[in-house]
mmCIF file of C-alpha atoms in Angstrom:
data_model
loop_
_atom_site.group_PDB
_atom_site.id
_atom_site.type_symbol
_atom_site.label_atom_id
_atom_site.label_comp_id
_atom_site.label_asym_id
_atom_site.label_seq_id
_atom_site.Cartn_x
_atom_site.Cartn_y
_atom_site.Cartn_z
ATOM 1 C CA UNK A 279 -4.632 -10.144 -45.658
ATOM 2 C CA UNK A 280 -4.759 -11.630 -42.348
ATOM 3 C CA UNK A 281 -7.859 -11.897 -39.755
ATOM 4 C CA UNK A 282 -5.749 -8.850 -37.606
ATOM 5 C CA UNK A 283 -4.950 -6.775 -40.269
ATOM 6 C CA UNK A 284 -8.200 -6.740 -41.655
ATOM 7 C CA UNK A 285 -9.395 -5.961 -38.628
ATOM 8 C CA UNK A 286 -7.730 -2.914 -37.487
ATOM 9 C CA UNK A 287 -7.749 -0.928 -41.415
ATOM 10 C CA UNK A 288 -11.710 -2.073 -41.418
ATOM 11 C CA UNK A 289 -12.412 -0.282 -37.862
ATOM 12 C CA UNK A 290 -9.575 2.744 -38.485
ATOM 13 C CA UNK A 291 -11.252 3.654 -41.352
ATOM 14 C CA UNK A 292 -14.970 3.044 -39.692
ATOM 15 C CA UNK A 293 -13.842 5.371 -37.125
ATOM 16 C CA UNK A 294 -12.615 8.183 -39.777
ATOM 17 C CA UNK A 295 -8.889 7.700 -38.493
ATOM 18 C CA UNK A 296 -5.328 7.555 -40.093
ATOM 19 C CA UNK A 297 -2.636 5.494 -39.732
ATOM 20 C CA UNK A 298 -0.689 8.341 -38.194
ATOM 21 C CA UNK A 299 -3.569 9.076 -35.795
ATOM 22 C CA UNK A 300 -3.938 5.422 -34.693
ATOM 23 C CA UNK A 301 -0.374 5.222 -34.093
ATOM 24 C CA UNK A 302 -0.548 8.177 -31.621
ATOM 25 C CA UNK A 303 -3.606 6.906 -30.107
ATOM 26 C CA UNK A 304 -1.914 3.496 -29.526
ATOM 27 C CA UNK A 305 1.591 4.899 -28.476
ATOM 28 C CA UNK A 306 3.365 2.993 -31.356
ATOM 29 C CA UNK A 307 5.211 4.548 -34.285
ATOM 30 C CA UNK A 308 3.402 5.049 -37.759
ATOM 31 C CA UNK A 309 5.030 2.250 -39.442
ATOM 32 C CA UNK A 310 4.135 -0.359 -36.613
ATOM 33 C CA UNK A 311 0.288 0.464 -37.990
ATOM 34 C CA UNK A 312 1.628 0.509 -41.761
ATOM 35 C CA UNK A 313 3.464 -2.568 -40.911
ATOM 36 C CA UNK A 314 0.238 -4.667 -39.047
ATOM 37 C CA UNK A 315 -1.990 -3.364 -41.638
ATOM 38 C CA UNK A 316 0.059 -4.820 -44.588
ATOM 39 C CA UNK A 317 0.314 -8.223 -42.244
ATOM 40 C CA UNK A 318 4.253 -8.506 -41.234
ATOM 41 C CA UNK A 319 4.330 -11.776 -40.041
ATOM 42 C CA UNK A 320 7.213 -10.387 -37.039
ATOM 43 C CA UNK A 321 5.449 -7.907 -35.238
ATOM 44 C CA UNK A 322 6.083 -7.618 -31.679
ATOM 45 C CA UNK A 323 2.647 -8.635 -29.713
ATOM 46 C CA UNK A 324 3.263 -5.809 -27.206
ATOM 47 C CA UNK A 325 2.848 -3.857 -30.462
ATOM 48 C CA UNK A 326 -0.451 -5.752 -31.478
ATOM 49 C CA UNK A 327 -1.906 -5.471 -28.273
ATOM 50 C CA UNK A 328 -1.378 -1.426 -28.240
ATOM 51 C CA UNK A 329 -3.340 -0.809 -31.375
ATOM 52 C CA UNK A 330 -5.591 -3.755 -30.650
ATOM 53 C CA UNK A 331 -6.689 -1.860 -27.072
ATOM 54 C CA UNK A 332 -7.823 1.431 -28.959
ATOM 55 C CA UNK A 333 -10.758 -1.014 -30.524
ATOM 56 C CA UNK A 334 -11.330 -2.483 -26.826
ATOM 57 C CA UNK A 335 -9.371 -5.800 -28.018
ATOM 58 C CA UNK A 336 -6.357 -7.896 -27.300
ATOM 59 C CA UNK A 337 -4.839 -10.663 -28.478
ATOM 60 C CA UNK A 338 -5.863 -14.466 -26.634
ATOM 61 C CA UNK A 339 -5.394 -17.827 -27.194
ATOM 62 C CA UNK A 340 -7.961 -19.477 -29.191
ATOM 63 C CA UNK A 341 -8.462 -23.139 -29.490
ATOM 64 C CA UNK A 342 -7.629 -24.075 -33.316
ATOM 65 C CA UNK A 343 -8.612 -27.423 -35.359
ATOM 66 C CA UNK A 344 -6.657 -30.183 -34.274
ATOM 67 C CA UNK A 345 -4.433 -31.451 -36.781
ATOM 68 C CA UNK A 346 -2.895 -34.576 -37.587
ATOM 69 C CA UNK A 347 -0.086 -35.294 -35.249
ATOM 70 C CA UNK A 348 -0.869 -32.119 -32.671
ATOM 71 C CA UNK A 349 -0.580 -33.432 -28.649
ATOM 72 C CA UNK A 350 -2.592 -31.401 -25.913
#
């Protein structure tokens, strides 16, 4: 499961809320929490950023470890 998906199920379910609740408290559709929660790898990050924002979060770039061949 990945870093985001983990995320949001850990602090929906902290916060006693379904996916159906989230979704109306982001202004997404149900599946677009089904779908983040399960990891899709082709969400939109308008989408991500919705649900994100109910937890006070968004989405940023982070620096990750360089790898062989990767310019600045």
């Amino acid at each position: 499961m990945s870093p985001i998906a983990s995320f949001v199920r850990e602090r929906r379910t902290a916060n006693g809320l379904t996916q159906r609740e989230l979704a109306e408290l982001a202004g997404v559709g149900p599946r677009a929490i089904w779908d983040l929660e399960r990891g899709k790898p082709t969400l939109r990050t308008d989408v991500v950023n919705a649900v994100l924002r109910v937890f006070g979060k968004t989405l940023g770039i982070v620096d990750a470890p360089r790898g062989d061949g990767e310019v600045s």
